[in-house]
Amino acid sequence: MKIIDTHCDALLKLQQSHRGKHVGIDPLSFYDAHQIDTNFKRLVAGKVKVQFFAIFIEHDIPSAEKWQHALEQIDFFYTEVIEKNQGMKQIKAWNDIWELKDGEIGAVLTLEGAEAFGNDLMKLRQLYRLGVKSIGLTWNYANLCADGVVEERGAGLTLLGKEVVQLNNQHKVLTDVSHASEKTFWDIMELADYPFASHSNARAICDHPRNLKDDQILSMFKRNGFIHLVFNPPFINEGSTTATIGDLIKHIDHFCSLGGAKKIGFGSDFDGISYYVEGLENAAKYENLINELLKYYSEDDVRGFAYQNFLNNIIQYGCM
Ligand SMILES: [Zn+2]
């Protein structure tokens, strides 16, 4: 079964390994490096049809260097992911997904954290031009646009953040609420035409601040927003670093009980996580999840989670 996966951090791993080559770290190859959970061979083996690639700048990189890091990761997206692997195609407009031929894999560029562009909207416009299709304003901390989940003051969008959400609307770019503080989440829900959670689970099942509360989930579904589940064990089982596929399915059951059977999908967070769901350690293992889901859900439902819901939701949003 084909898969659309809406979050991974392979670009950061590629950048770090290439930056480290002068101290003897081997630059990783996206084609088959075993350190890359979403490497090309694994995407093929897992039947991943579309993989999102986040530009993510680590918190401790000095502000003045963050844009350079973003450009490097974009460069790796083009040189290592797209150009060196036959069949990898950038999805610059959602319509491109329908144009993918058998054997081709779509790659979507996204941004996780407005730190990359600071308060420079010219840089943001460049990101739109390069084909960034989804923007999460924060990672876990505060920046010039908004607060993330671990900021204790729990503020929401700044005036700049509101402007960015409106620019996302104009450019038909998704505004990603994963990592947003609760106040940021609700501010986004008021303004965003295309709210989306790229990698979050249900807080009623696992009480972690990275997960969404029921009122947030219901509000997303009511606004035609959609939520993609993350495969990070600490976001699946409270206080744990281990999880089974069955544990992950409890979150799917919960989303479905809130009316989300047509509103959910997968956003693994591969290459950004240190712990793994048993049997779901990289993109090649997707079949294990699909087979387990088919024991409890119809083929139609499972195809929805895996692939079709995302496409239907994009059409419903009209952000083609
Ligand atoms: Zn993340």
mmCIF file with all atom_site columns, N, CA, C and O in Angstrom, residues 243-272:
data_model
loop_
_atom_site.group_PDB
_atom_site.id
_atom_site.type_symbol
_atom_site.label_atom_id
_atom_site.label_alt_id
_atom_site.label_comp_id
_atom_site.label_asym_id
_atom_site.label_entity_id
_atom_site.label_seq_id
_atom_site.pdbx_PDB_ins_code
_atom_site.Cartn_x
_atom_site.Cartn_y
_atom_site.Cartn_z
_atom_site.occupancy
_atom_site.B_iso_or_equiv
_atom_site.pdbx_formal_charge
_atom_site.auth_seq_id
_atom_site.auth_comp_id
_atom_site.auth_asym_id
_atom_site.auth_atom_id
_atom_site.pdbx_PDB_model_num
ATOM 1   N N  . ALA A 1 243 ? 7.508   1.353  22.532 1.00 0.00 ? 243 ALA A N  1
ATOM 2   C CA . ALA A 1 243 ? 6.106   1.260  22.107 1.00 0.00 ? 243 ALA A CA 1
ATOM 3   C C  . ALA A 1 243 ? 5.976   0.161  21.067 1.00 0.00 ? 243 ALA A C  1
ATOM 4   O O  . ALA A 1 243 ? 6.934   -0.142 20.344 1.00 0.00 ? 243 ALA A O  1
ATOM 5   N N  . THR A 1 244 ? 4.788   -0.424 21.018 1.00 0.00 ? 244 THR A N  1
ATOM 6   C CA . THR A 1 244 ? 4.486   -1.410 19.979 1.00 0.00 ? 244 THR A CA 1
ATOM 7   C C  . THR A 1 244 ? 3.573   -0.748 18.945 1.00 0.00 ? 244 THR A C  1
ATOM 8   O O  . THR A 1 244 ? 3.013   0.321  19.186 1.00 0.00 ? 244 THR A O  1
ATOM 9   N N  . ILE A 1 245 ? 3.413   -1.437 17.813 1.00 0.00 ? 245 ILE A N  1
ATOM 10  C CA . ILE A 1 245 ? 2.483   -0.923 16.795 1.00 0.00 ? 245 ILE A CA 1
ATOM 11  C C  . ILE A 1 245 ? 1.073   -0.865 17.388 1.00 0.00 ? 245 ILE A C  1
ATOM 12  O O  . ILE A 1 245 ? 0.312   0.064  17.117 1.00 0.00 ? 245 ILE A O  1
ATOM 13  N N  . GLY A 1 246 ? 0.744   -1.831 18.254 1.00 0.00 ? 246 GLY A N  1
ATOM 14  C CA . GLY A 1 246 ? -0.564  -1.829 18.925 1.00 0.00 ? 246 GLY A CA 1
ATOM 15  C C  . GLY A 1 246 ? -0.772  -0.559 19.742 1.00 0.00 ? 246 GLY A C  1
ATOM 16  O O  . GLY A 1 246 ? -1.875  -0.001 19.788 1.00 0.00 ? 246 GLY A O  1
ATOM 17  N N  . ASP A 1 247 ? 0.287   -0.104 20.399 1.00 0.00 ? 247 ASP A N  1
ATOM 18  C CA . ASP A 1 247 ? 0.182   1.142  21.191 1.00 0.00 ? 247 ASP A CA 1
ATOM 19  C C  . ASP A 1 247 ? -0.107  2.335  20.283 1.00 0.00 ? 247 ASP A C  1
ATOM 20  O O  . ASP A 1 247 ? -0.884  3.221  20.638 1.00 0.00 ? 247 ASP A O  1
ATOM 21  N N  . LEU A 1 248 ? 0.542   2.359  19.129 1.00 0.00 ? 248 LEU A N  1
ATOM 22  C CA . LEU A 1 248 ? 0.310   3.452  18.176 1.00 0.00 ? 248 LEU A CA 1
ATOM 23  C C  . LEU A 1 248 ? -1.140  3.411  17.669 1.00 0.00 ? 248 LEU A C  1
ATOM 24  O O  . LEU A 1 248 ? -1.787  4.459  17.514 1.00 0.00 ? 248 LEU A O  1
ATOM 25  N N  . ILE A 1 249 ? -1.645  2.202  17.462 1.00 0.00 ? 249 ILE A N  1
ATOM 26  C CA . ILE A 1 249 ? -3.019  2.057  16.949 1.00 0.00 ? 249 ILE A CA 1
ATOM 27  C C  . ILE A 1 249 ? -4.045  2.597  17.951 1.00 0.00 ? 249 ILE A C  1
ATOM 28  O O  . ILE A 1 249 ? -5.109  3.082  17.561 1.00 0.00 ? 249 ILE A O  1
ATOM 29  N N  . LYS A 1 250 ? -3.702  2.576  19.255 1.00 0.00 ? 250 LYS A N  1
ATOM 30  C CA . LYS A 1 250 ? -4.626  3.168  20.252 1.00 0.00 ? 250 LYS A CA 1
ATOM 31  C C  . LYS A 1 250 ? -4.879  4.644  19.944 1.00 0.00 ? 250 LYS A C  1
ATOM 32  O O  . LYS A 1 250 ? -5.971  5.163  20.169 1.00 0.00 ? 250 LYS A O  1
ATOM 33  N N  . HIS A 1 251 ? -3.847  5.338  19.449 1.00 0.00 ? 251 HIS A N  1
ATOM 34  C CA . HIS A 1 251 ? -4.025  6.755  19.078 1.00 0.00 ? 251 HIS A CA 1
ATOM 35  C C  . HIS A 1 251 ? -4.931  6.869  17.848 1.00 0.00 ? 251 HIS A C  1
ATOM 36  O O  . HIS A 1 251 ? -5.783  7.754  17.781 1.00 0.00 ? 251 HIS A O  1
ATOM 37  N N  . ILE A 1 252 ? -4.732  5.959  16.899 1.00 0.00 ? 252 ILE A N  1
ATOM 38  C CA . ILE A 1 252 ? -5.589  5.963  15.698 1.00 0.00 ? 252 ILE A CA 1
ATOM 39  C C  . ILE A 1 252 ? -7.038  5.713  16.112 1.00 0.00 ? 252 ILE A C  1
ATOM 40  O O  . ILE A 1 252 ? -7.959  6.416  15.673 1.00 0.00 ? 252 ILE A O  1
ATOM 41  N N  . ASP A 1 253 ? -7.238  4.725  17.023 1.00 0.00 ? 253 ASP A N  1
ATOM 42  C CA . ASP A 1 253 ? -8.603  4.436  17.518 1.00 0.00 ? 253 ASP A CA 1
ATOM 43  C C  . ASP A 1 253 ? -9.210  5.698  18.129 1.00 0.00 ? 253 ASP A C  1
ATOM 44  O O  . ASP A 1 253 ? -10.386 5.997  17.913 1.00 0.00 ? 253 ASP A O  1
ATOM 45  N N  . HIS A 1 254 ? -8.391  6.418  18.896 1.00 0.00 ? 254 HIS A N  1
ATOM 46  C CA . HIS A 1 254 ? -8.927  7.611  19.573 1.00 0.00 ? 254 HIS A CA 1
ATOM 47  C C  . HIS A 1 254 ? -9.298  8.699  18.559 1.00 0.00 ? 254 HIS A C  1
ATOM 48  O O  . HIS A 1 254 ? -10.377 9.275  18.648 1.00 0.00 ? 254 HIS A O  1
ATOM 49  N N  . PHE A 1 255 ? -8.429  8.960  17.613 1.00 0.00 ? 255 PHE A N  1
ATOM 50  C CA . PHE A 1 255 ? -8.754  9.956  16.576 1.00 0.00 ? 255 PHE A CA 1
ATOM 51  C C  . PHE A 1 255 ? -10.041 9.550  15.848 1.00 0.00 ? 255 PHE A C  1
ATOM 52  O O  . PHE A 1 255 ? -10.899 10.391 15.576 1.00 0.00 ? 255 PHE A O  1
ATOM 53  N N  . CYS A 1 256 ? -10.172 8.265  15.556 1.00 0.00 ? 256 CYS A N  1
ATOM 54  C CA . CYS A 1 256 ? -11.370 7.792  14.849 1.00 0.00 ? 256 CYS A CA 1
ATOM 55  C C  . CYS A 1 256 ? -12.609 7.967  15.719 1.00 0.00 ? 256 CYS A C  1
ATOM 56  O O  . CYS A 1 256 ? -13.682 8.325  15.220 1.00 0.00 ? 256 CYS A O  1
ATOM 57  N N  . SER A 1 257 ? -12.466 7.743  17.041 1.00 0.00 ? 257 SER A N  1
ATOM 58  C CA . SER A 1 257 ? -13.625 7.898  17.938 1.00 0.00 ? 257 SER A CA 1
ATOM 59  C C  . SER A 1 257 ? -14.079 9.356  17.987 1.00 0.00 ? 257 SER A C  1
ATOM 60  O O  . SER A 1 257 ? -15.213 9.644  18.344 1.00 0.00 ? 257 SER A O  1
ATOM 61  N N  . LEU A 1 258 ? -13.192 10.273 17.615 1.00 0.00 ? 258 LEU A N  1
ATOM 62  C CA . LEU A 1 258 ? -13.549 11.699 17.571 1.00 0.00 ? 258 LEU A CA 1
ATOM 63  C C  . LEU A 1 258 ? -13.969 12.121 16.156 1.00 0.00 ? 258 LEU A C  1
ATOM 64  O O  . LEU A 1 258 ? -14.054 13.311 15.853 1.00 0.00 ? 258 LEU A O  1
ATOM 65  N N  . GLY A 1 259 ? -14.190 11.145 15.300 1.00 0.00 ? 259 GLY A N  1
ATOM 66  C CA . GLY A 1 259 ? -14.676 11.448 13.944 1.00 0.00 ? 259 GLY A CA 1
ATOM 67  C C  . GLY A 1 259 ? -13.577 11.696 12.933 1.00 0.00 ? 259 GLY A C  1
ATOM 68  O O  . GLY A 1 259 ? -13.812 12.315 11.894 1.00 0.00 ? 259 GLY A O  1
ATOM 69  N N  . GLY A 1 260 ? -12.376 11.201 13.212 1.00 0.00 ? 260 GLY A N  1
ATOM 70  C CA . GLY A 1 260 ? -11.225 11.542 12.368 1.00 0.00 ? 260 GLY A CA 1
ATOM 71  C C  . GLY A 1 260 ? -10.793 10.478 11.370 1.00 0.00 ? 260 GLY A C  1
ATOM 72  O O  . GLY A 1 260 ? -9.704  10.607 10.793 1.00 0.00 ? 260 GLY A O  1
ATOM 73  N N  . ALA A 1 261 ? -11.626 9.468  11.114 1.00 0.00 ? 261 ALA A N  1
ATOM 74  C CA . ALA A 1 261 ? -11.171 8.372  10.238 1.00 0.00 ? 261 ALA A CA 1
ATOM 75  C C  . ALA A 1 261 ? -10.711 8.861  8.868  1.00 0.00 ? 261 ALA A C  1
ATOM 76  O O  . ALA A 1 261 ? -9.833  8.261  8.241  1.00 0.00 ? 261 ALA A O  1
ATOM 77  N N  . LYS A 1 262 ? -11.292 9.973  8.416  1.00 0.00 ? 262 LYS A N  1
ATOM 78  C CA . LYS A 1 262 ? -10.911 10.506 7.095  1.00 0.00 ? 262 LYS A CA 1
ATOM 79  C C  . LYS A 1 262 ? -9.958  11.699 7.219  1.00 0.00 ? 262 LYS A C  1
ATOM 80  O O  . LYS A 1 262 ? -9.705  12.420 6.245  1.00 0.00 ? 262 LYS A O  1
ATOM 81  N N  . LYS A 1 263 ? -9.486  11.945 8.435  1.00 0.00 ? 263 LYS A N  1
ATOM 82  C CA . LYS A 1 263 ? -8.716  13.176 8.689  1.00 0.00 ? 263 LYS A CA 1
ATOM 83  C C  . LYS A 1 263 ? -7.314  12.901 9.210  1.00 0.00 ? 263 LYS A C  1
ATOM 84  O O  . LYS A 1 263 ? -6.648  13.828 9.666  1.00 0.00 ? 263 LYS A O  1
ATOM 85  N N  . ILE A 1 264 ? -6.914  11.637 9.216  1.00 0.00 ? 264 ILE A N  1
ATOM 86  C CA . ILE A 1 264 ? -5.607  11.328 9.809  1.00 0.00 ? 264 ILE A CA 1
ATOM 87  C C  . ILE A 1 264 ? -4.685  10.616 8.813  1.00 0.00 ? 264 ILE A C  1
ATOM 88  O O  . ILE A 1 264 ? -5.146  10.049 7.818  1.00 0.00 ? 264 ILE A O  1
ATOM 89  N N  . GLY A 1 265 ? -3.395  10.694 9.119  1.00 0.00 ? 265 GLY A N  1
ATOM 90  C CA . GLY A 1 265 ? -2.391  10.033 8.298  1.00 0.00 ? 265 GLY A CA 1
ATOM 91  C C  . GLY A 1 265 ? -1.129  9.824  9.130  1.00 0.00 ? 265 GLY A C  1
ATOM 92  O O  . GLY A 1 265 ? -1.184  9.846  10.366 1.00 0.00 ? 265 GLY A O  1
ATOM 93  N N  . PHE A 1 266 ? -0.004  9.614  8.454  1.00 0.00 ? 266 PHE A N  1
ATOM 94  C CA . PHE A 1 266 ? 1.255   9.318  9.147  1.00 0.00 ? 266 PHE A CA 1
ATOM 95  C C  . PHE A 1 266 ? 2.282   10.434 8.939  1.00 0.00 ? 266 PHE A C  1
ATOM 96  O O  . PHE A 1 266 ? 2.436   10.953 7.826  1.00 0.00 ? 266 PHE A O  1
ATOM 97  N N  . GLY A 1 267 ? 2.991   10.785 10.007 1.00 0.00 ? 267 GLY A N  1
ATOM 98  C CA . GLY A 1 267 ? 4.107   11.748 9.944  1.00 0.00 ? 267 GLY A CA 1
ATOM 99  C C  . GLY A 1 267 ? 5.190   11.237 10.876 1.00 0.00 ? 267 GLY A C  1
ATOM 100 O O  . GLY A 1 267 ? 5.368   11.735 11.986 1.00 0.00 ? 267 GLY A O  1
ATOM 101 N N  . SER A 1 268 ? 5.921   10.217 10.420 1.00 0.00 ? 268 SER A N  1
ATOM 102 C CA . SER A 1 268 ? 6.759   9.376  11.285 1.00 0.00 ? 268 SER A CA 1
ATOM 103 C C  . SER A 1 268 ? 7.689   10.138 12.223 1.00 0.00 ? 268 SER A C  1
ATOM 104 O O  . SER A 1 268 ? 7.869   9.764  13.365 1.00 0.00 ? 268 SER A O  1
ATOM 105 N N  . ASP A 1 269 ? 8.322   11.204 11.735 1.00 0.00 ? 269 ASP A N  1
ATOM 106 C CA . ASP A 1 269 ? 9.444   11.867 12.433 1.00 0.00 ? 269 ASP A CA 1
ATOM 107 C C  . ASP A 1 269 ? 10.708  11.013 12.362 1.00 0.00 ? 269 ASP A C  1
ATOM 108 O O  . ASP A 1 269 ? 11.625  11.168 13.173 1.00 0.00 ? 269 ASP A O  1
ATOM 109 N N  . PHE A 1 270 ? 10.779  10.102 11.388 1.00 0.00 ? 270 PHE A N  1
ATOM 110 C CA . PHE A 1 270 ? 12.016  9.342  11.190 1.00 0.00 ? 270 PHE A CA 1
ATOM 111 C C  . PHE A 1 270 ? 13.179  10.321 11.000 1.00 0.00 ? 270 PHE A C  1
ATOM 112 O O  . PHE A 1 270 ? 13.013  11.408 10.457 1.00 0.00 ? 270 PHE A O  1
ATOM 113 N N  . ASP A 1 271 ? 14.326  9.910  11.458 1.00 0.00 ? 271 ASP A N  1
ATOM 114 C CA . ASP A 1 271 ? 15.563  10.707 11.419 1.00 0.00 ? 271 ASP A CA 1
ATOM 115 C C  . ASP A 1 271 ? 15.551  11.871 12.405 1.00 0.00 ? 271 ASP A C  1
ATOM 116 O O  . ASP A 1 271 ? 16.550  12.575 12.537 1.00 0.00 ? 271 ASP A O  1
ATOM 117 N N  . GLY A 1 272 ? 14.437  12.041 13.126 1.00 0.00 ? 272 GLY A N  1
ATOM 118 C CA . GLY A 1 272 ? 14.396  13.068 14.162 1.00 0.00 ? 272 GLY A CA 1
ATOM 119 C C  . GLY A 1 272 ? 14.152  12.449 15.524 1.00 0.00 ? 272 GLY A C  1
ATOM 120 O O  . GLY A 1 272 ? 14.027  13.157 16.515 1.00 0.00 ? 272 GLY A O  1
#
